[in-house]
XYZ file of C-alpha atoms in Angstrom:
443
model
C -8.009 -19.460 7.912
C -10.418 -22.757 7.848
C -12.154 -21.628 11.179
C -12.293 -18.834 13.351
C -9.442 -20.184 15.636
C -7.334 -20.234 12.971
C -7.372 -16.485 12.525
C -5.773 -16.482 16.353
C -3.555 -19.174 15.944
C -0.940 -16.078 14.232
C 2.870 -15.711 14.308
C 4.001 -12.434 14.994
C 7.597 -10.015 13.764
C 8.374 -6.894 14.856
C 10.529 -5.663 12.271
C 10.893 -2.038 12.458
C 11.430 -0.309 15.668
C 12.618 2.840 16.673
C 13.062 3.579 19.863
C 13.537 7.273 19.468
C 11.493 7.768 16.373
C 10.584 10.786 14.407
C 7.980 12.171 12.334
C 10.027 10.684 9.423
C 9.786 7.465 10.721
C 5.986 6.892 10.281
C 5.225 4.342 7.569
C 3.196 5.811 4.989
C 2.654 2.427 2.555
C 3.447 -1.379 2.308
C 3.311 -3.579 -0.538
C 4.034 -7.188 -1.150
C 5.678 -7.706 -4.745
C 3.887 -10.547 -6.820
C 5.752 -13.414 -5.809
C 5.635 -12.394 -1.900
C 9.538 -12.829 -1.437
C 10.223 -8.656 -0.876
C 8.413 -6.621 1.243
C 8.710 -2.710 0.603
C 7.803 -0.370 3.064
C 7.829 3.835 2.376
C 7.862 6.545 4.780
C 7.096 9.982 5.317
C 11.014 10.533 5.202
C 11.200 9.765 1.625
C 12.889 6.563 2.585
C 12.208 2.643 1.193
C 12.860 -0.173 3.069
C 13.028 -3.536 1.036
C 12.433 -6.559 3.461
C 13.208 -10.020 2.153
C 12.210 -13.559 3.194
C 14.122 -15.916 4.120
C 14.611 -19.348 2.502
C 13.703 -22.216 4.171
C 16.416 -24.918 5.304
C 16.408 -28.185 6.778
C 17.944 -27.245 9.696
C 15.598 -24.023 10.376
C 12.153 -25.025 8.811
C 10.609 -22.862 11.135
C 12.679 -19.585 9.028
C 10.646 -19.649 6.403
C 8.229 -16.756 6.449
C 10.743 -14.147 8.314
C 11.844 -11.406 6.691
C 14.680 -9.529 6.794
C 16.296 -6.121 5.788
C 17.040 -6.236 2.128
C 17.701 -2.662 0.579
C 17.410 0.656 2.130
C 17.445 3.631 -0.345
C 16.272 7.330 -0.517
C 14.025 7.492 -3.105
C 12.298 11.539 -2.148
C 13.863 14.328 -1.286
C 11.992 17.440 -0.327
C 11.092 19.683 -2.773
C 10.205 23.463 -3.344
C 7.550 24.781 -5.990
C 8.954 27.870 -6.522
C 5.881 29.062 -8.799
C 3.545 28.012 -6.025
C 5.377 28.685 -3.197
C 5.009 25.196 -2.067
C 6.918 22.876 -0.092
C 6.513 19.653 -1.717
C 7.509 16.403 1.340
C 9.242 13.616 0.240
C 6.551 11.142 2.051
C 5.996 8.036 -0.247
C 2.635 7.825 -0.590
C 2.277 4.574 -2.722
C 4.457 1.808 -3.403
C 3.760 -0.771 -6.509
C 5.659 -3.590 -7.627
C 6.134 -4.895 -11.358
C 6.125 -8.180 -12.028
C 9.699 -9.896 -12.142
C 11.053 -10.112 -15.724
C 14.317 -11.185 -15.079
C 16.943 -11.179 -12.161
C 16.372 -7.467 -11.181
C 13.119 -6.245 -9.170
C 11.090 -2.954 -10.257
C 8.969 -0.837 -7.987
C 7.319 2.503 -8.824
C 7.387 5.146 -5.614
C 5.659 8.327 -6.012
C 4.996 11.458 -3.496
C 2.851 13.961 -3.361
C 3.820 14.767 -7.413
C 6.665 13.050 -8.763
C 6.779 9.192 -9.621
C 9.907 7.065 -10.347
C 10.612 3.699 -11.448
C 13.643 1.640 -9.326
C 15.664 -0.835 -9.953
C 17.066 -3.050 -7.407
C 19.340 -5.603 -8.672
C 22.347 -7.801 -6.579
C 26.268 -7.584 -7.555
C 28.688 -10.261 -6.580
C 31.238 -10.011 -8.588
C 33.584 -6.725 -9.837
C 35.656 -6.344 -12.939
C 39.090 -6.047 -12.431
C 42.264 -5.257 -15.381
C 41.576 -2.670 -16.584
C 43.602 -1.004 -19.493
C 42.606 2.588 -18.862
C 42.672 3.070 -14.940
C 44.275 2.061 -11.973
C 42.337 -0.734 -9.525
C 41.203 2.330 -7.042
C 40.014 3.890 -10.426
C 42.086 6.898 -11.254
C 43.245 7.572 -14.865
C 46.244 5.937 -16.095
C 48.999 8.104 -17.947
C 48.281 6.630 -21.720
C 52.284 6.983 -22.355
C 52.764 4.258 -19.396
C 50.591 1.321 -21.048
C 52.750 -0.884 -22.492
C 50.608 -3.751 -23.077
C 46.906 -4.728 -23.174
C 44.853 -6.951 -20.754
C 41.810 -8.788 -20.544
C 39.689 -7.494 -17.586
C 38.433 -10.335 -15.220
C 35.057 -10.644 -13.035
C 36.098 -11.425 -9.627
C 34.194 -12.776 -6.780
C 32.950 -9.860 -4.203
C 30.598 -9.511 -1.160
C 27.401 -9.488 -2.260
C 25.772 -6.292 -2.905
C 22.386 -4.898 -3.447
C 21.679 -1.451 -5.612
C 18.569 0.492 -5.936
C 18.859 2.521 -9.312
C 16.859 5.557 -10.293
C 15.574 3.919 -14.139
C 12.466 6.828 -14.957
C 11.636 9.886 -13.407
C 7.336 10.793 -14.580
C 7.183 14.484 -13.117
C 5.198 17.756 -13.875
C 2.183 15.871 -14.472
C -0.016 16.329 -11.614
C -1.303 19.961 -10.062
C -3.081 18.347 -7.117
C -1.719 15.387 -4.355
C -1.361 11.900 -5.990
C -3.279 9.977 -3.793
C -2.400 6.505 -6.038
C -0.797 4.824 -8.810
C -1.844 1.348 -10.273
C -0.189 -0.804 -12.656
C -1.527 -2.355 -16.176
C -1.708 -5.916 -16.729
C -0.154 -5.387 -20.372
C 3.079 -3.994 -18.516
C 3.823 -1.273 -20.474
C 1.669 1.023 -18.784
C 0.355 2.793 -15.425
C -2.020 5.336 -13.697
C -0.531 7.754 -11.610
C -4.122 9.821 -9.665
C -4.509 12.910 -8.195
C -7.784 15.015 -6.490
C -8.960 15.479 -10.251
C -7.414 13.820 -12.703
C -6.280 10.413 -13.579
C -2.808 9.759 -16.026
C -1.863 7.835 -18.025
C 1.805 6.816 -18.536
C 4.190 4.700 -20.830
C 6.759 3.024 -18.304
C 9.054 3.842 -21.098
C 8.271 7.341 -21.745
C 8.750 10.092 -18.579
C 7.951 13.306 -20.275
C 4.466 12.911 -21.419
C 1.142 11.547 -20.200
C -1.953 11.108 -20.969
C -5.002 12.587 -19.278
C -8.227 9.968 -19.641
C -10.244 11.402 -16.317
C -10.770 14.848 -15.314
C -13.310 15.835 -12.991
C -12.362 19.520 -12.393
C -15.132 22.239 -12.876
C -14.234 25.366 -14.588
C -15.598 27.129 -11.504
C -13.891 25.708 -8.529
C -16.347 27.170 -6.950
C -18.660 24.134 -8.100
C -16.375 21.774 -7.132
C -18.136 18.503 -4.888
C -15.713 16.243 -5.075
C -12.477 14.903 -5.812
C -10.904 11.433 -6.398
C -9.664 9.539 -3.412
C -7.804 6.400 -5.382
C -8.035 4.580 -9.031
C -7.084 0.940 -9.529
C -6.681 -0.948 -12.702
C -8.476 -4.143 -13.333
C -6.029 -7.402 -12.544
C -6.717 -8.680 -16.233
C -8.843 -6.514 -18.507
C -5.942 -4.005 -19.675
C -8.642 -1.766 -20.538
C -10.541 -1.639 -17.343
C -9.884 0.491 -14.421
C -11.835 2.220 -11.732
C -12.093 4.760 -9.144
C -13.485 6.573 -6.192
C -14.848 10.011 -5.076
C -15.089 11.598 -1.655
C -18.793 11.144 -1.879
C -18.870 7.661 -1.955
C -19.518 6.828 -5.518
C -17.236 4.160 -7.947
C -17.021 4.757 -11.463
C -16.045 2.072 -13.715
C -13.820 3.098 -16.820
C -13.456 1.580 -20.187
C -10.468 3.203 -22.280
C -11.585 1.162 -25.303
C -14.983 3.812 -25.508
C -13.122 6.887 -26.198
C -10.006 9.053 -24.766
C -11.044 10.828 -22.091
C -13.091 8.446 -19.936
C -15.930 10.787 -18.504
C -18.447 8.416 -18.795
C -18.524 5.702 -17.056
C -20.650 2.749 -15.400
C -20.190 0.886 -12.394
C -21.842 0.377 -8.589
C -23.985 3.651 -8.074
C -23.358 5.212 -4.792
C -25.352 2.947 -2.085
C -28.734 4.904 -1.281
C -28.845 6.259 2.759
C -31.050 5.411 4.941
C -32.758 8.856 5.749
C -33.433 7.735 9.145
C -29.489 7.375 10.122
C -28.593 11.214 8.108
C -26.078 13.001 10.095
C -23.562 15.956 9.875
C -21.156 13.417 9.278
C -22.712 11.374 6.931
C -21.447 12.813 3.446
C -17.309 12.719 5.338
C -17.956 9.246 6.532
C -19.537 7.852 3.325
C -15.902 9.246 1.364
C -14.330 6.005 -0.142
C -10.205 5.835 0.661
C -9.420 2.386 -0.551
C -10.569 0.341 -3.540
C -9.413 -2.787 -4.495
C -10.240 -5.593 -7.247
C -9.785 -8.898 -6.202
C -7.332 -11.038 -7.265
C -10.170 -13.127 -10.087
C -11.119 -9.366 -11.409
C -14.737 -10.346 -10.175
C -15.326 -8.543 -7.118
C -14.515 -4.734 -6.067
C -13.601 -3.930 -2.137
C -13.909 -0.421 -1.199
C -13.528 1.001 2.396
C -15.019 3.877 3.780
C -14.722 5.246 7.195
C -17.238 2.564 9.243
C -17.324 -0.021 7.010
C -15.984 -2.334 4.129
C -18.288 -3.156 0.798
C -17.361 -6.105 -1.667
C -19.371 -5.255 -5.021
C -19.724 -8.129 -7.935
C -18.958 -6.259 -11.157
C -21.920 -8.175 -13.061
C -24.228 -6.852 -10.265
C -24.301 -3.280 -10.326
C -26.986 -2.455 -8.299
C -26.192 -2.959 -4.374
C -22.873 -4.202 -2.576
C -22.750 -7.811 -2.493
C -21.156 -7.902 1.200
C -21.206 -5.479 3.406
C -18.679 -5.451 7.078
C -18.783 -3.157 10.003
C -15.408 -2.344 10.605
C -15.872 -0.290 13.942
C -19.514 0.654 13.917
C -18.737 1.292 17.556
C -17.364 4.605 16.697
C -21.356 5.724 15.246
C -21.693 7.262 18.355
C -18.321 9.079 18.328
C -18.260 10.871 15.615
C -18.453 14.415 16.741
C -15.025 14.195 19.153
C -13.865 12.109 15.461
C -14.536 14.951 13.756
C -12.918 17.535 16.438
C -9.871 15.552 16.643
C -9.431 15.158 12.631
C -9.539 11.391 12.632
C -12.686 11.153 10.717
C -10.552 11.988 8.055
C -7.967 9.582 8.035
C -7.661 7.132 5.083
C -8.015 2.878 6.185
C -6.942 0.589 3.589
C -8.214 -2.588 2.748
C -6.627 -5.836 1.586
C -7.950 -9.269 -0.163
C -6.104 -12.534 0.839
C -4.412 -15.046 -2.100
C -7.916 -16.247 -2.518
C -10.267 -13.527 -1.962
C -12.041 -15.435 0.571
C -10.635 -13.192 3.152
C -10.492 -9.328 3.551
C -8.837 -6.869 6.215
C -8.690 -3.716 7.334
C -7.720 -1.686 9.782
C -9.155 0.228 12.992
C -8.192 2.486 16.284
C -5.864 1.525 18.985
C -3.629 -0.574 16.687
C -6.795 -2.906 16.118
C -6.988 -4.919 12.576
C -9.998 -6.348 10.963
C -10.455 -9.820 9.203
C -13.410 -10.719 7.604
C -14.120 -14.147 6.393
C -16.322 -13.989 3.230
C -17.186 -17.710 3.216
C -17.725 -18.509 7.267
C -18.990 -14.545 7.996
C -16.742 -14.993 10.975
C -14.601 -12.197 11.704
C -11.838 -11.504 14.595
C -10.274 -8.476 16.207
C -6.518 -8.440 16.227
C -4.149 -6.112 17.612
C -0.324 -4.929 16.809
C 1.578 -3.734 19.769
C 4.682 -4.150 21.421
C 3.176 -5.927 24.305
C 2.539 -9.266 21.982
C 5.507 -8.681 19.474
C 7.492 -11.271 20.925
C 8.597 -13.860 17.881
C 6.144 -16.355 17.320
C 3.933 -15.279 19.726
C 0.368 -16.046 19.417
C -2.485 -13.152 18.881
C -5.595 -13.264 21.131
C -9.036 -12.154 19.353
C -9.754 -8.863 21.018
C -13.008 -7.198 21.551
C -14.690 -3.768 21.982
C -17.635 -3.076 24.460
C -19.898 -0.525 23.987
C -20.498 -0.035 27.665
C -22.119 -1.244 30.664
C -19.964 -4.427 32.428
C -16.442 -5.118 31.346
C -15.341 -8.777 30.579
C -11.612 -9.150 31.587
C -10.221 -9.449 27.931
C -12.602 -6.574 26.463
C -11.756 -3.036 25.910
C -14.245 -0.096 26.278
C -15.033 2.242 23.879
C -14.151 5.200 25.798
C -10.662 3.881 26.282
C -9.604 3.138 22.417
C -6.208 5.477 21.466
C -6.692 6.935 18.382
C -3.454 7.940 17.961
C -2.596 4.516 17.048
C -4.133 3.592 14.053
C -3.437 0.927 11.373
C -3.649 2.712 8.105
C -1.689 0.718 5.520
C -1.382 -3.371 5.311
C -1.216 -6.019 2.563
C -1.586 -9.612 2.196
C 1.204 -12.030 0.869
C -0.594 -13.211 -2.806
C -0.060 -16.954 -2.043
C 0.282 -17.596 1.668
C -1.219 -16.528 4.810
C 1.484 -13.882 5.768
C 0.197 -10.096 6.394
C 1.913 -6.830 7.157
C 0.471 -4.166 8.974
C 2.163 -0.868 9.960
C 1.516 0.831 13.376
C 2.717 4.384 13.513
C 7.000 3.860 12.599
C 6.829 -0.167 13.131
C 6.107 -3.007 10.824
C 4.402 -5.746 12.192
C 4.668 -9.429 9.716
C 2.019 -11.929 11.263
C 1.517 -15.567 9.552
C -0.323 -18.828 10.361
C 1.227 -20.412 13.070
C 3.856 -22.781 11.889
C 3.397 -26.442 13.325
């Protein structure tokens, strides 16, 4: 994304689509894995959806970049605390991928309180001659084996499993709102309201507990976490955020239970812009470290901040994401959307962020141009390789023909998850139950 056309010039995929969807449907996460070649998608039904991308040939250059269905598997199933009383959903609220170590692929899916490692792993071929059972598997009379055999791998349609590996439960007494992998590997953070784990990949029935922020009154409680991230290289580094807008930055090195902490101080309000709203809007739902480990992007509700981690003091960057929506904020708060949790997303080369907005709108943000375009994911432009058109909001007063008014945004469509292939220009965003890929536009 050299210039600001380039940001237009966008190939689009519709990939899911349910014509008669239901609640289950909705797409509650989506994550590239490292190498960008599967797509995983989770959704309030419990259900994963593995998209992979097709190889390019010589005949069909122009396939490179689509993806298709991969692996489907159930990986929650509702739950009931009985102690609590509480249902427990299957919705996947986070999906991360582990780096590939071999021919298999390894993603961690948690709800609101269980986590579990996956394996999904291809199968072409089937032994067959065996001594002990028949070819459709039932047990063989002993008395009738007369001689011994050498089972055989034959050749079979090719078949993709998702395995159950680990199953990290009992952990958590609040929502997990994230979990974050460890550069070393051999370790992750799973995070709820007020505490942060940590776990072994190995080891599912213990954790460790390095942040808790609960009072012993909960009636002095003021706030909770919202999501932790570790640092892309620094094993020892991790960091998260709080409902009122602050970012602590861990160390595990300084002692067990990381209460102390540095890192960006919450940013100081202007007193002349205070509100009713100002302490929900300033509540931080997405961090992320870019891909170099320098930089910190958090999102709150109007706006995204990139921080430098060697300058503590002040955001580097700061975006309006939809500052359009200042005025709004009292029918935001009636309707409960002042509440609802944007991510945000660094490109391969942390020169570009997004993020997402109302009526299916998506932000990019071009840290080296300050250029930044409006794009939206409907069904109207989700013809293949169909080119996006820059959209824009007016606050009021005369409407240009390609503009959209304030008062006329939907804010029942909302794009709430996305991520960014790590190499190439390819994003996907998910609107409501449908996931949208776009790319650069292939010459």
């Amino acid at each position: 994304m050299e210039e600001e056309s380039d940001t237009r010039k966008i190939n689009n995929s519709f990939l899911r689509d349910h014509n008669y969807a239901t609640e289950a449907d909705i797409i509650s996460t989506v994550e590239f894995n490292p190498s960008g070649e599967l797509l995983a998608t989770g959704d309030k039904g419990g259900r994963v959806v593995v998209f992979q991308r097709e190889q390019e040939t010589k005949s069909q250059p122009q396939r490179r970049g689509e993806y298709n269905v991969y692996s489907t598997f159930q990986s929650h199933e509702p739950e009931f605390d009985y102690l609590k009383s509480l249902e427990i959903e299957e919705k996947i609220n986070k999906i991360r991928w582990l780096p590939q170590q071999n021919a298999a692929y390894f993603l961690l899916s948690t709800n609101d309180k269980t986590v579990k490692l996956w394996k999904i792993s291809e199968r072409d071929r089937r032994p067959e001659g065996y001594n002990l059972k028949d070819e459709d598997g039932r047990i063989r009379d002993p008395s009738t084996i007369t001689s011994l055999r050498v089972p055989v791998l034959q050749p079979t349609d090719l078949m993709v499993e998702a395995t159950a590996r680990r199953v990290y439960s009992n952990a958590h007494t609040y929502h997990i709102n994230s979990i974050s992998v460890n550069s070393d590997l051999q370790t992750y953070i799973s995070t709820d309201d007020l505490r942060v784990n940590l776990w072994n990949l190995e080891i599912t029935d213990q954790s460790f507990n390095i942040v808790d922020i609960k009072p012993s009154n909960m009636e002095d409680l003021t706030e909770v976490i919202t999501a932790a991230e570790f640092h892309p290289q620094q094993c020892n580094t991790f960091a998260y955020s709080s409902s009122r807008g602050s970012i602590r930055l861990c160390d595990m090195r300084k002692q067990a239970l990381c209460d102390t902490h540095s890192g960006p101080p919450k940013e100081p309000e202007d007193p002349s812009t205070r509100s009713f709203f100002s302490e929900i809007i300033s509540s931080i739902s997405d961090i992320k470290f870019s891909h170099s480990g320098r930089f910190l992007m958090t999102r709150d509700y109007l706006t995204v901040k990139v921080w430098d981690l060697n300058m503590e003091n002040k955001p580097l960057e700061t975006y309006q994401v939809h500052d359009y929506l200042r005025g709004k904020l009292c029918s935001l708060y009636e309707n409960d959307c002042i509440f609802d949790k944007f991510e945000c997303v660094w490109n391969g080369s942390d020169s570009v962020i997004m993020t997402g907005s109302y009526n299916n709108f998506f932000r990019m943000f071009d840290r080296n141009t300050k250029r930044d375009v409006t794009l939206e994911a409907s069904r109207e432009n989700s013809k293949p390789r169909a080119i996006l058109k820059p959209r824009k909001v007016c606050m009021g007063g005369k409407r240009r023909k390609d503009e959209v008014t304030v008062d006329s945004l939907d804010f029942s469509k909302k794009i709430l998850h996305s991520t960014w292939h790590p190499q190439d220009n390819i994003i996907a965003v998910a609107a409501s139950n449908n996931l949208y890929i776009f790319q650069d536009k292939v010459a």
